[in-house]
PDB file of C-alpha atoms in Angstrom:
ATOM      1  CA  UNK A   1       0.000   0.000   0.000  1.00  0.00           C
ATOM      2  CA  UNK A   2       2.846   2.369   0.871  1.00  0.00           C
ATOM      3  CA  UNK A   3       4.604   1.692  -2.437  1.00  0.00           C
ATOM      4  CA  UNK A   4       1.385   2.160  -4.387  1.00  0.00           C
ATOM      5  CA  UNK A   5       0.714   5.489  -2.662  1.00  0.00           C
ATOM      6  CA  UNK A   6       4.189   6.801  -3.423  1.00  0.00           C
ATOM      7  CA  UNK A   7       3.893   5.772  -7.078  1.00  0.00           C
ATOM      8  CA  UNK A   8       0.496   7.428  -7.269  1.00  0.00           C
ATOM      9  CA  UNK A   9       1.788  10.699  -5.798  1.00  0.00           C
ATOM     10  CA  UNK A  10       4.818  10.624  -8.095  1.00  0.00           C
ATOM     11  CA  UNK A  11       2.541  10.192 -11.101  1.00  0.00           C
ATOM     12  CA  UNK A  12       0.484  13.154  -9.946  1.00  0.00           C
ATOM     13  CA  UNK A  13       3.548  15.362  -9.604  1.00  0.00           C
ATOM     14  CA  UNK A  14       4.759  14.451 -13.076  1.00  0.00           C
ATOM     15  CA  UNK A  15       1.351  15.250 -14.489  1.00  0.00           C
ATOM     16  CA  UNK A  16       1.249  18.561 -12.628  1.00  0.00           C
ATOM     17  CA  UNK A  17       4.477  19.608 -14.275  1.00  0.00           C
ATOM     18  CA  UNK A  18       3.374  18.570 -17.749  1.00  0.00           C
ATOM     19  CA  UNK A  19       1.304  20.799 -20.014  1.00  0.00           C
ATOM     20  CA  UNK A  20      -1.723  18.624 -20.655  1.00  0.00           C
ATOM     21  CA  UNK A  21      -4.165  21.430 -21.202  1.00  0.00           C
ATOM     22  CA  UNK A  22      -5.134  21.011 -24.822  1.00  0.00           C
ATOM     23  CA  UNK A  23      -8.553  22.324 -23.810  1.00  0.00           C
ATOM     24  CA  UNK A  24      -9.293  25.976 -23.337  1.00  0.00           C
ATOM     25  CA  UNK A  25      -9.703  26.870 -19.686  1.00  0.00           C
ATOM     26  CA  UNK A  26     -12.144  29.668 -20.431  1.00  0.00           C
ATOM     27  CA  UNK A  27     -15.835  29.406 -21.146  1.00  0.00           C
ATOM     28  CA  UNK A  28     -16.791  31.150 -24.446  1.00  0.00           C
ATOM     29  CA  UNK A  29     -19.646  32.874 -22.582  1.00  0.00           C
ATOM     30  CA  UNK A  30     -21.923  31.775 -19.760  1.00  0.00           C
ATOM     31  CA  UNK A  31     -24.929  32.003 -22.046  1.00  0.00           C
ATOM     32  CA  UNK A  32     -23.269  29.584 -24.482  1.00  0.00           C
ATOM     33  CA  UNK A  33     -23.776  26.789 -22.008  1.00  0.00           C
ATOM     34  CA  UNK A  34     -24.476  24.138 -24.622  1.00  0.00           C
ATOM     35  CA  UNK A  35     -21.259  24.925 -26.489  1.00  0.00           C
ATOM     36  CA  UNK A  36     -19.225  24.846 -23.288  1.00  0.00           C
ATOM     37  CA  UNK A  37     -20.639  21.461 -22.273  1.00  0.00           C
ATOM     38  CA  UNK A  38     -20.237  19.795 -25.664  1.00  0.00           C
ATOM     39  CA  UNK A  39     -16.783  21.155 -26.526  1.00  0.00           C
ATOM     40  CA  UNK A  40     -15.107  21.235 -23.107  1.00  0.00           C
ATOM     41  CA  UNK A  41     -16.918  20.194 -19.939  1.00  0.00           C
ATOM     42  CA  UNK A  42     -18.070  16.780 -21.201  1.00  0.00           C
ATOM     43  CA  UNK A  43     -14.701  15.841 -22.683  1.00  0.00           C
ATOM     44  CA  UNK A  44     -12.995  12.966 -20.822  1.00  0.00           C
ATOM     45  CA  UNK A  45      -9.841  15.010 -20.284  1.00  0.00           C
ATOM     46  CA  UNK A  46     -11.546  18.090 -18.792  1.00  0.00           C
ATOM     47  CA  UNK A  47     -11.374  16.962 -15.164  1.00  0.00           C
ATOM     48  CA  UNK A  48      -7.664  16.041 -15.202  1.00  0.00           C
ATOM     49  CA  UNK A  49      -6.377  18.478 -17.808  1.00  0.00           C
ATOM     50  CA  UNK A  50      -8.302  21.606 -16.820  1.00  0.00           C
ATOM     51  CA  UNK A  51     -10.258  21.481 -13.582  1.00  0.00           C
ATOM     52  CA  UNK A  52      -7.441  19.901 -11.565  1.00  0.00           C
ATOM     53  CA  UNK A  53      -5.241  22.887 -12.434  1.00  0.00           C
ATOM     54  CA  UNK A  54      -7.622  25.794 -12.995  1.00  0.00           C
ATOM     55  CA  UNK A  55     -10.983  26.887 -11.556  1.00  0.00           C
ATOM     56  CA  UNK A  56     -11.529  29.883 -13.833  1.00  0.00           C
ATOM     57  CA  UNK A  57     -14.555  28.292 -15.463  1.00  0.00           C
ATOM     58  CA  UNK A  58     -16.288  27.931 -12.110  1.00  0.00           C
ATOM     59  CA  UNK A  59     -15.439  31.512 -11.168  1.00  0.00           C
ATOM     60  CA  UNK A  60     -16.937  32.781 -14.414  1.00  0.00           C
ATOM     61  CA  UNK A  61     -20.175  30.917 -13.723  1.00  0.00           C
ATOM     62  CA  UNK A  62     -20.364  32.363 -10.194  1.00  0.00           C
ATOM     63  CA  UNK A  63     -19.706  35.872 -11.471  1.00  0.00           C
ATOM     64  CA  UNK A  64     -22.527  35.482 -13.987  1.00  0.00           C
ATOM     65  CA  UNK A  65     -25.010  34.506 -11.250  1.00  0.00           C
ATOM     66  CA  UNK A  66     -25.792  38.135 -10.387  1.00  0.00           C
ATOM     67  CA  UNK A  67     -27.151  38.606 -13.926  1.00  0.00           C
ATOM     68  CA  UNK A  68     -29.842  35.958 -13.434  1.00  0.00           C
ATOM     69  CA  UNK A  69     -33.312  36.217 -11.891  1.00  0.00           C
ATOM     70  CA  UNK A  70     -32.348  33.989  -8.955  1.00  0.00           C
ATOM     71  CA  UNK A  71     -28.591  34.401  -8.307  1.00  0.00           C
ATOM     72  CA  UNK A  72     -28.302  31.877  -5.469  1.00  0.00           C
ATOM     73  CA  UNK A  73     -30.223  29.218  -7.371  1.00  0.00           C
ATOM     74  CA  UNK A  74     -27.970  29.720 -10.403  1.00  0.00           C
ATOM     75  CA  UNK A  75     -24.781  29.747  -8.299  1.00  0.00           C
ATOM     76  CA  UNK A  76     -25.907  26.645  -6.427  1.00  0.00           C
ATOM     77  CA  UNK A  77     -26.612  24.772  -9.673  1.00  0.00           C
ATOM     78  CA  UNK A  78     -23.234  25.782 -11.124  1.00  0.00           C
ATOM     79  CA  UNK A  79     -21.395  24.732  -7.977  1.00  0.00           C
ATOM     80  CA  UNK A  80     -23.126  21.337  -7.937  1.00  0.00           C
ATOM     81  CA  UNK A  81     -22.198  20.795 -11.577  1.00  0.00           C
ATOM     82  CA  UNK A  82     -18.521  21.487 -10.900  1.00  0.00           C
ATOM     83  CA  UNK A  83     -18.611  19.487  -7.647  1.00  0.00           C
ATOM     84  CA  UNK A  84     -19.690  16.404  -9.543  1.00  0.00           C
ATOM     85  CA  UNK A  85     -16.995  16.977 -12.155  1.00  0.00           C
ATOM     86  CA  UNK A  86     -14.437  17.457  -9.371  1.00  0.00           C
ATOM     87  CA  UNK A  87     -15.141  13.893  -8.240  1.00  0.00           C
ATOM     88  CA  UNK A  88     -13.489  12.727 -11.468  1.00  0.00           C
ATOM     89  CA  UNK A  89     -10.222  14.468 -10.540  1.00  0.00           C
ATOM     90  CA  UNK A  90      -7.752  12.102  -8.823  1.00  0.00           C
ATOM     91  CA  UNK A  91      -5.874  15.138  -7.479  1.00  0.00           C
ATOM     92  CA  UNK A  92      -6.046  18.931  -7.242  1.00  0.00           C
ATOM     93  CA  UNK A  93      -3.158  21.335  -7.733  1.00  0.00           C
ATOM     94  CA  UNK A  94      -2.709  23.195  -4.398  1.00  0.00           C
ATOM     95  CA  UNK A  95      -1.763  26.441  -6.144  1.00  0.00           C
ATOM     96  CA  UNK A  96      -4.959  26.287  -8.193  1.00  0.00           C
ATOM     97  CA  UNK A  97      -7.015  25.685  -5.052  1.00  0.00           C
ATOM     98  CA  UNK A  98      -5.308  28.596  -3.314  1.00  0.00           C
ATOM     99  CA  UNK A  99      -6.075  30.846  -6.288  1.00  0.00           C
ATOM    100  CA  UNK A 100      -9.715  29.736  -6.236  1.00  0.00           C
ATOM    101  CA  UNK A 101     -10.004  30.704  -2.570  1.00  0.00           C
ATOM    102  CA  UNK A 102      -8.485  34.092  -3.380  1.00  0.00           C
ATOM    103  CA  UNK A 103     -10.990  34.677  -6.207  1.00  0.00           C
ATOM    104  CA  UNK A 104     -14.097  33.455  -4.391  1.00  0.00           C
ATOM    105  CA  UNK A 105     -14.743  36.549  -2.199  1.00  0.00           C
ATOM    106  CA  UNK A 106     -14.846  38.831  -5.249  1.00  0.00           C
ATOM    107  CA  UNK A 107     -16.971  36.383  -7.220  1.00  0.00           C
ATOM    108  CA  UNK A 108     -19.391  35.916  -4.333  1.00  0.00           C
ATOM    109  CA  UNK A 109     -19.569  39.585  -3.346  1.00  0.00           C
ATOM    110  CA  UNK A 110     -21.859  40.065  -6.350  1.00  0.00           C
ATOM    111  CA  UNK A 111     -24.383  37.925  -4.463  1.00  0.00           C
ATOM    112  CA  UNK A 112     -24.216  40.056  -1.322  1.00  0.00           C
ATOM    113  CA  UNK A 113     -26.834  42.478  -2.619  1.00  0.00           C
ATOM    114  CA  UNK A 114     -29.126  39.484  -2.740  1.00  0.00           C
ATOM    115  CA  UNK A 115     -28.497  38.634   0.880  1.00  0.00           C
ATOM    116  CA  UNK A 116     -30.866  36.987   3.303  1.00  0.00           C
ATOM    117  CA  UNK A 117     -33.614  39.237   4.681  1.00  0.00           C
ATOM    118  CA  UNK A 118     -33.929  39.717   8.417  1.00  0.00           C
ATOM    119  CA  UNK A 119     -37.196  39.404  10.325  1.00  0.00           C
ATOM    120  CA  UNK A 120     -37.364  43.192  10.526  1.00  0.00           C
ATOM    121  CA  UNK A 121     -37.019  43.386   6.741  1.00  0.00           C
ATOM    122  CA  UNK A 122     -39.884  40.943   6.309  1.00  0.00           C
ATOM    123  CA  UNK A 123     -42.133  42.901   8.681  1.00  0.00           C
ATOM    124  CA  UNK A 124     -41.354  46.154   6.876  1.00  0.00           C
ATOM    125  CA  UNK A 125     -41.956  44.589   3.465  1.00  0.00           C
ATOM    126  CA  UNK A 126     -45.332  43.185   4.547  1.00  0.00           C
ATOM    127  CA  UNK A 127     -46.290  46.513   6.108  1.00  0.00           C
ATOM    128  CA  UNK A 128     -45.421  48.386   2.914  1.00  0.00           C
ATOM    129  CA  UNK A 129     -47.443  45.953   0.827  1.00  0.00           C
ATOM    130  CA  UNK A 130     -50.520  46.287   3.053  1.00  0.00           C
ATOM    131  CA  UNK A 131     -50.248  50.057   3.348  1.00  0.00           C
ATOM    132  CA  UNK A 132     -49.757  50.713  -0.363  1.00  0.00           C
ATOM    133  CA  UNK A 133     -52.517  48.322  -1.407  1.00  0.00           C
ATOM    134  CA  UNK A 134     -55.037  49.824   1.022  1.00  0.00           C
ATOM    135  CA  UNK A 135     -54.042  53.369   0.060  1.00  0.00           C
ATOM    136  CA  UNK A 136     -54.443  52.761  -3.672  1.00  0.00           C
ATOM    137  CA  UNK A 137     -57.490  50.485  -3.556  1.00  0.00           C
ATOM    138  CA  UNK A 138     -59.438  51.616  -0.524  1.00  0.00           C
ATOM    139  CA  UNK A 139     -62.554  52.195  -2.608  1.00  0.00           C
ATOM    140  CA  UNK A 140     -62.381  48.592  -3.823  1.00  0.00           C
ATOM    141  CA  UNK A 141     -62.033  47.443  -0.230  1.00  0.00           C
ATOM    142  CA  UNK A 142     -65.223  49.300   0.758  1.00  0.00           C
ATOM    143  CA  UNK A 143     -67.190  47.952  -2.200  1.00  0.00           C
ATOM    144  CA  UNK A 144     -66.020  44.305  -2.102  1.00  0.00           C
ATOM    145  CA  UNK A 145     -64.087  43.655   1.113  1.00  0.00           C
ATOM    146  CA  UNK A 146     -64.062  39.855   0.791  1.00  0.00           C
ATOM    147  CA  UNK A 147     -62.679  39.912  -2.757  1.00  0.00           C
ATOM    148  CA  UNK A 148     -60.156  42.582  -1.811  1.00  0.00           C
ATOM    149  CA  UNK A 149     -58.894  40.687   1.239  1.00  0.00           C
ATOM    150  CA  UNK A 150     -58.675  37.442  -0.737  1.00  0.00           C
ATOM    151  CA  UNK A 151     -56.484  39.129  -3.371  1.00  0.00           C
ATOM    152  CA  UNK A 152     -54.390  40.843  -0.711  1.00  0.00           C
ATOM    153  CA  UNK A 153     -53.879  37.542   1.116  1.00  0.00           C
ATOM    154  CA  UNK A 154     -52.672  35.983  -2.128  1.00  0.00           C
ATOM    155  CA  UNK A 155     -50.144  38.800  -2.573  1.00  0.00           C
ATOM    156  CA  UNK A 156     -48.807  38.375   0.960  1.00  0.00           C
ATOM    157  CA  UNK A 157     -48.567  34.601   0.493  1.00  0.00           C
ATOM    158  CA  UNK A 158     -46.681  34.954  -2.800  1.00  0.00           C
ATOM    159  CA  UNK A 159     -44.294  37.439  -1.200  1.00  0.00           C
ATOM    160  CA  UNK A 160     -43.600  35.104   1.733  1.00  0.00           C
ATOM    161  CA  UNK A 161     -43.187  32.076  -0.536  1.00  0.00           C
ATOM    162  CA  UNK A 162     -40.634  33.993  -2.599  1.00  0.00           C
ATOM    163  CA  UNK A 163     -38.787  34.962   0.583  1.00  0.00           C
ATOM    164  CA  UNK A 164     -38.656  31.335   1.797  1.00  0.00           C
ATOM    165  CA  UNK A 165     -37.492  30.113  -1.614  1.00  0.00           C
ATOM    166  CA  UNK A 166     -34.693  32.675  -1.725  1.00  0.00           C
ATOM    167  CA  UNK A 167     -33.627  31.748   1.798  1.00  0.00           C
ATOM    168  CA  UNK A 168     -33.612  28.036   0.954  1.00  0.00           C
ATOM    169  CA  UNK A 169     -31.544  28.688  -2.188  1.00  0.00           C
ATOM    170  CA  UNK A 170     -29.037  30.715  -0.207  1.00  0.00           C
ATOM    171  CA  UNK A 171     -28.643  28.026   2.457  1.00  0.00           C
ATOM    172  CA  UNK A 172     -28.337  25.335  -0.221  1.00  0.00           C
ATOM    173  CA  UNK A 173     -25.607  27.321  -1.962  1.00  0.00           C
ATOM    174  CA  UNK A 174     -23.608  27.802   1.240  1.00  0.00           C
ATOM    175  CA  UNK A 175     -23.891  24.113   2.093  1.00  0.00           C
ATOM    176  CA  UNK A 176     -22.749  23.085  -1.390  1.00  0.00           C
ATOM    177  CA  UNK A 177     -19.866  25.562  -1.207  1.00  0.00           C
ATOM    178  CA  UNK A 178     -18.551  23.897   1.956  1.00  0.00           C
ATOM    179  CA  UNK A 179     -18.881  20.415   0.441  1.00  0.00           C
ATOM    180  CA  UNK A 180     -17.063  21.576  -2.694  1.00  0.00           C
ATOM    181  CA  UNK A 181     -14.161  23.006  -0.679  1.00  0.00           C
ATOM    182  CA  UNK A 182     -13.996  19.838   1.452  1.00  0.00           C
ATOM    183  CA  UNK A 183     -13.890  17.684  -1.664  1.00  0.00           C
ATOM    184  CA  UNK A 184     -11.105  19.762  -3.209  1.00  0.00           C
ATOM    185  CA  UNK A 185      -9.058  19.878   0.010  1.00  0.00           C
ATOM    186  CA  UNK A 186      -9.155  16.085   0.239  1.00  0.00           C
ATOM    187  CA  UNK A 187      -7.585  15.807  -3.217  1.00  0.00           C
ATOM    188  CA  UNK A 188      -4.643  18.216  -2.795  1.00  0.00           C
ATOM    189  CA  UNK A 189      -1.212  16.906  -3.797  1.00  0.00           C
ATOM    190  CA  UNK A 190       2.092  18.646  -3.063  1.00  0.00           C
ATOM    191  CA  UNK A 191       5.546  17.895  -4.452  1.00  0.00           C
ATOM    192  CA  UNK A 192       8.349  17.012  -1.987  1.00  0.00           C
ATOM    193  CA  UNK A 193      10.693  19.010  -4.206  1.00  0.00           C
ATOM    194  CA  UNK A 194       8.900  22.164  -3.059  1.00  0.00           C
ATOM    195  CA  UNK A 195       9.941  21.380   0.528  1.00  0.00           C
ATOM    196  CA  UNK A 196       8.973  24.177   2.933  1.00  0.00           C
ATOM    197  CA  UNK A 197       7.059  25.990   0.199  1.00  0.00           C
ATOM    198  CA  UNK A 198       4.408  23.317   0.637  1.00  0.00           C
ATOM    199  CA  UNK A 199       3.814  24.482   4.203  1.00  0.00           C
ATOM    200  CA  UNK A 200       3.556  28.088   3.077  1.00  0.00           C
ATOM    201  CA  UNK A 201       0.931  26.986   0.578  1.00  0.00           C
ATOM    202  CA  UNK A 202      -1.018  25.289   3.387  1.00  0.00           C
ATOM    203  CA  UNK A 203      -0.922  28.460   5.490  1.00  0.00           C
ATOM    204  CA  UNK A 204      -2.031  30.585   2.535  1.00  0.00           C
ATOM    205  CA  UNK A 205      -4.949  28.240   1.896  1.00  0.00           C
ATOM    206  CA  UNK A 206      -5.968  28.300   5.566  1.00  0.00           C
ATOM    207  CA  UNK A 207      -5.825  32.116   5.660  1.00  0.00           C
ATOM    208  CA  UNK A 208      -8.044  32.321   2.589  1.00  0.00           C
ATOM    209  CA  UNK A 209     -10.508  29.907   4.147  1.00  0.00           C
ATOM    210  CA  UNK A 210     -10.603  32.251   7.131  1.00  0.00           C
ATOM    211  CA  UNK A 211     -11.424  35.173   4.813  1.00  0.00           C
ATOM    212  CA  UNK A 212     -14.546  33.310   3.650  1.00  0.00           C
ATOM    213  CA  UNK A 213     -15.659  33.138   7.277  1.00  0.00           C
ATOM    214  CA  UNK A 214     -15.074  36.863   7.663  1.00  0.00           C
ATOM    215  CA  UNK A 215     -17.357  37.401   4.665  1.00  0.00           C
ATOM    216  CA  UNK A 216     -19.992  35.186   6.373  1.00  0.00           C
ATOM    217  CA  UNK A 217     -19.997  32.563   3.625  1.00  0.00           C
ATOM    218  CA  UNK A 218     -18.971  29.844   6.079  1.00  0.00           C
ATOM    219  CA  UNK A 219     -19.202  29.673   9.861  1.00  0.00           C
ATOM    220  CA  UNK A 220     -16.676  28.845  12.590  1.00  0.00           C
ATOM    221  CA  UNK A 221     -17.461  25.126  12.689  1.00  0.00           C
ATOM    222  CA  UNK A 222     -17.201  24.826   8.912  1.00  0.00           C
ATOM    223  CA  UNK A 223     -13.824  26.574   9.019  1.00  0.00           C
ATOM    224  CA  UNK A 224     -12.648  24.072  11.626  1.00  0.00           C
ATOM    225  CA  UNK A 225     -13.869  21.178   9.463  1.00  0.00           C
ATOM    226  CA  UNK A 226     -12.010  22.552   6.442  1.00  0.00           C
ATOM    227  CA  UNK A 227      -8.871  23.026   8.540  1.00  0.00           C
ATOM    228  CA  UNK A 228      -9.052  19.374   9.565  1.00  0.00           C
ATOM    229  CA  UNK A 229      -9.399  18.249   5.951  1.00  0.00           C
ATOM    230  CA  UNK A 230      -6.499  20.443   4.843  1.00  0.00           C
ATOM    231  CA  UNK A 231      -4.165  19.375   7.643  1.00  0.00           C
ATOM    232  CA  UNK A 232      -5.074  15.689   7.358  1.00  0.00           C
ATOM    233  CA  UNK A 233      -4.215  15.809   3.664  1.00  0.00           C
ATOM    234  CA  UNK A 234      -0.899  17.545   4.391  1.00  0.00           C
ATOM    235  CA  UNK A 235      -0.034  14.976   7.064  1.00  0.00           C
ATOM    236  CA  UNK A 236      -0.728  12.270   4.507  1.00  0.00           C
ATOM    237  CA  UNK A 237       1.689  14.006   2.135  1.00  0.00           C
ATOM    238  CA  UNK A 238       4.377  14.004   4.851  1.00  0.00           C
ATOM    239  CA  UNK A 239       3.712  10.352   5.619  1.00  0.00           C
ATOM    240  CA  UNK A 240       4.000   9.301   1.977  1.00  0.00           C
ATOM    241  CA  UNK A 241       7.142  11.314   1.210  1.00  0.00           C
ATOM    242  CA  UNK A 242       8.902  11.088   4.596  1.00  0.00           C
ATOM    243  CA  UNK A 243      12.079   9.633   3.043  1.00  0.00           C
ATOM    244  CA  UNK A 244      12.330  12.370   0.398  1.00  0.00           C
ATOM    245  CA  UNK A 245      11.842  15.359   2.698  1.00  0.00           C
ATOM    246  CA  UNK A 246      15.069  17.024   3.821  1.00  0.00           C
ATOM    247  CA  UNK A 247      16.571  17.398   7.285  1.00  0.00           C
ATOM    248  CA  UNK A 248      15.956  21.136   7.025  1.00  0.00           C
ATOM    249  CA  UNK A 249      12.286  20.510   6.282  1.00  0.00           C
ATOM    250  CA  UNK A 250      11.846  18.504   9.484  1.00  0.00           C
ATOM    251  CA  UNK A 251      13.924  20.884  11.607  1.00  0.00           C
ATOM    252  CA  UNK A 252      12.088  24.014  10.587  1.00  0.00           C
ATOM    253  CA  UNK A 253       8.597  22.588  10.374  1.00  0.00           C
ATOM    254  CA  UNK A 254       8.788  20.829  13.758  1.00  0.00           C
ATOM    255  CA  UNK A 255       9.815  24.132  15.329  1.00  0.00           C
ATOM    256  CA  UNK A 256       7.148  26.037  13.392  1.00  0.00           C
ATOM    257  CA  UNK A 257       4.455  23.533  14.317  1.00  0.00           C
ATOM    258  CA  UNK A 258       5.357  23.747  18.006  1.00  0.00           C
ATOM    259  CA  UNK A 259       5.666  27.528  18.227  1.00  0.00           C
ATOM    260  CA  UNK A 260       3.807  28.969  15.231  1.00  0.00           C
ATOM    261  CA  UNK A 261       0.752  31.127  15.905  1.00  0.00           C
ATOM    262  CA  UNK A 262      -1.275  30.140  12.850  1.00  0.00           C
ATOM    263  CA  UNK A 263      -5.074  30.071  12.840  1.00  0.00           C
ATOM    264  CA  UNK A 264      -4.861  26.606  11.317  1.00  0.00           C
ATOM    265  CA  UNK A 265      -3.076  25.306  14.431  1.00  0.00           C
ATOM    266  CA  UNK A 266      -4.703  27.466  17.113  1.00  0.00           C
ATOM    267  CA  UNK A 267      -8.339  26.961  16.090  1.00  0.00           C
ATOM    268  CA  UNK A 268      -9.990  25.302  19.093  1.00  0.00           C
ATOM    269  CA  UNK A 269     -11.583  21.881  18.854  1.00  0.00           C
ATOM    270  CA  UNK A 270     -15.231  21.278  19.698  1.00  0.00           C
ATOM    271  CA  UNK A 271     -14.237  19.177  22.713  1.00  0.00           C
ATOM    272  CA  UNK A 272     -11.253  19.590  25.036  1.00  0.00           C
ATOM    273  CA  UNK A 273     -10.385  15.883  24.862  1.00  0.00           C
ATOM    274  CA  UNK A 274     -10.020  15.948  21.080  1.00  0.00           C
ATOM    275  CA  UNK A 275      -6.436  16.023  19.777  1.00  0.00           C
ATOM    276  CA  UNK A 276      -5.486  19.503  18.618  1.00  0.00           C
ATOM    277  CA  UNK A 277      -4.418  20.138  15.057  1.00  0.00           C
ATOM    278  CA  UNK A 278      -1.036  21.335  16.339  1.00  0.00           C
ATOM    279  CA  UNK A 279      -0.413  18.010  18.085  1.00  0.00           C
ATOM    280  CA  UNK A 280      -1.626  16.148  15.028  1.00  0.00           C
ATOM    281  CA  UNK A 281       0.969  17.873  12.834  1.00  0.00           C
ATOM    282  CA  UNK A 282       3.829  17.603  15.348  1.00  0.00           C
ATOM    283  CA  UNK A 283       3.249  13.896  15.919  1.00  0.00           C
ATOM    284  CA  UNK A 284       3.053  13.266  12.183  1.00  0.00           C
ATOM    285  CA  UNK A 285       6.377  15.043  11.680  1.00  0.00           C
ATOM    286  CA  UNK A 286       8.060  13.158  14.514  1.00  0.00           C
ATOM    287  CA  UNK A 287       6.808   9.796  13.299  1.00  0.00           C
ATOM    288  CA  UNK A 288       7.882  10.556   9.742  1.00  0.00           C
ATOM    289  CA  UNK A 289      11.315  11.756  10.848  1.00  0.00           C
ATOM    290  CA  UNK A 290      11.748   8.706  13.080  1.00  0.00           C
ATOM    291  CA  UNK A 291      11.049   6.439  10.126  1.00  0.00           C
ATOM    292  CA  UNK A 292      13.422   8.429   7.940  1.00  0.00           C
ATOM    293  CA  UNK A 293      16.232   8.071  10.505  1.00  0.00           C
ATOM    294  CA  UNK A 294      15.223   4.472  11.416  1.00  0.00           C
ATOM    295  CA  UNK A 295      14.540   5.251  15.068  1.00  0.00           C
ATOM    296  CA  UNK A 296      12.911   2.201  16.737  1.00  0.00           C
ATOM    297  CA  UNK A 297       9.168   2.506  17.236  1.00  0.00           C
ATOM    298  CA  UNK A 298       9.694   2.177  20.997  1.00  0.00           C
ATOM    299  CA  UNK A 299      11.364   5.592  21.097  1.00  0.00           C
ATOM    300  CA  UNK A 300       9.325   7.868  23.315  1.00  0.00           C
ATOM    301  CA  UNK A 301       7.670  10.518  21.194  1.00  0.00           C
ATOM    302  CA  UNK A 302       6.586  12.262  24.370  1.00  0.00           C
ATOM    303  CA  UNK A 303      10.245  12.846  25.267  1.00  0.00           C
ATOM    304  CA  UNK A 304      11.201  13.919  21.768  1.00  0.00           C
ATOM    305  CA  UNK A 305       8.420  16.478  21.603  1.00  0.00           C
ATOM    306  CA  UNK A 306       9.934  18.267  24.614  1.00  0.00           C
ATOM    307  CA  UNK A 307      13.221  18.815  22.747  1.00  0.00           C
ATOM    308  CA  UNK A 308      13.882  21.728  20.459  1.00  0.00           C
ATOM    309  CA  UNK A 309      14.378  21.067  16.775  1.00  0.00           C
ATOM    310  CA  UNK A 310      18.196  20.833  16.929  1.00  0.00           C
ATOM    311  CA  UNK A 311      18.085  18.300  19.756  1.00  0.00           C
ATOM    312  CA  UNK A 312      15.661  16.181  17.761  1.00  0.00           C
ATOM    313  CA  UNK A 313      18.095  16.032  14.839  1.00  0.00           C
ATOM    314  CA  UNK A 314      21.048  15.221  17.114  1.00  0.00           C
ATOM    315  CA  UNK A 315      19.147  12.443  18.912  1.00  0.00           C
ATOM    316  CA  UNK A 316      18.100  10.913  15.622  1.00  0.00           C
ATOM    317  CA  UNK A 317      21.663  10.956  14.277  1.00  0.00           C
ATOM    318  CA  UNK A 318      23.024   9.303  17.416  1.00  0.00           C
ATOM    319  CA  UNK A 319      20.351   6.607  17.328  1.00  0.00           C
ATOM    320  CA  UNK A 320      21.173   5.870  13.695  1.00  0.00           C
ATOM    321  CA  UNK A 321      24.858   5.348  14.600  1.00  0.00           C
ATOM    322  CA  UNK A 322      23.946   2.934  17.412  1.00  0.00           C
ATOM    323  CA  UNK A 323      21.574   0.847  15.333  1.00  0.00           C
ATOM    324  CA  UNK A 324      24.027   0.643  12.430  1.00  0.00           C
TER     325      UNK A 324
END
């Protein structure tokens, strides 16, 4: 299983560095949906050759949503379409995912004018409807009160139904957005050749996830869930490539993981007894480094974690000499 995983990741890295994109990564125009589907989206190579490396098509669809009669419904449908296509991607380029997260706030800000109404807004809207209708058609009310009230009730009902539909579409879009980001995060693949740059990419991604929370597109719990997905995927990367990562990588990242004040590592868990994300990363690094230096499994990780990064390297070198 370990050998298969390493071969798989190596294949992904080779593909990421090869120009496979014979397809255009831009949609001719959102209104030319049929052309886009038949010439690009439905092609077998679209998922691997385009979507895995570039989310511009999705961004263009989201930007177009504000031009439709029901922006959230349109955006939700577009996001579901790309979510299903994303399932065909065996991997996602981390730089492309980071760029997507950077572009999302601007693409979604066009939906902010179509934001969810508050209860006060609903009360005011109903009041205005009743007041204007009575003011303009008071004579009709006096002549045929039953007919008037029946028509007015229908207007109020239609207005409320529209409000509920818009709210449901907004909630559905936000839920699909989180699932899409989770799906993409679970497919990220880094190259060991990028060394510490991979960690910087992880931090950039986590910061951009945080910006979506600040814009109220996702909540605190959803941010924590996305952080877990991102960090679990990165720990898997470390586990797979532990032999190819340098001494410097382990030294610096162990120190950074122990002392770094990153939102990704400081975000509190739902329960106190749950392992923190900081501990999860540190233990992954120590296990991977132990395997790289052939430290016996009986070595106390609890003792190692108390050492600074230079002591860890020295202890590992000494243990290697003894066992050899």
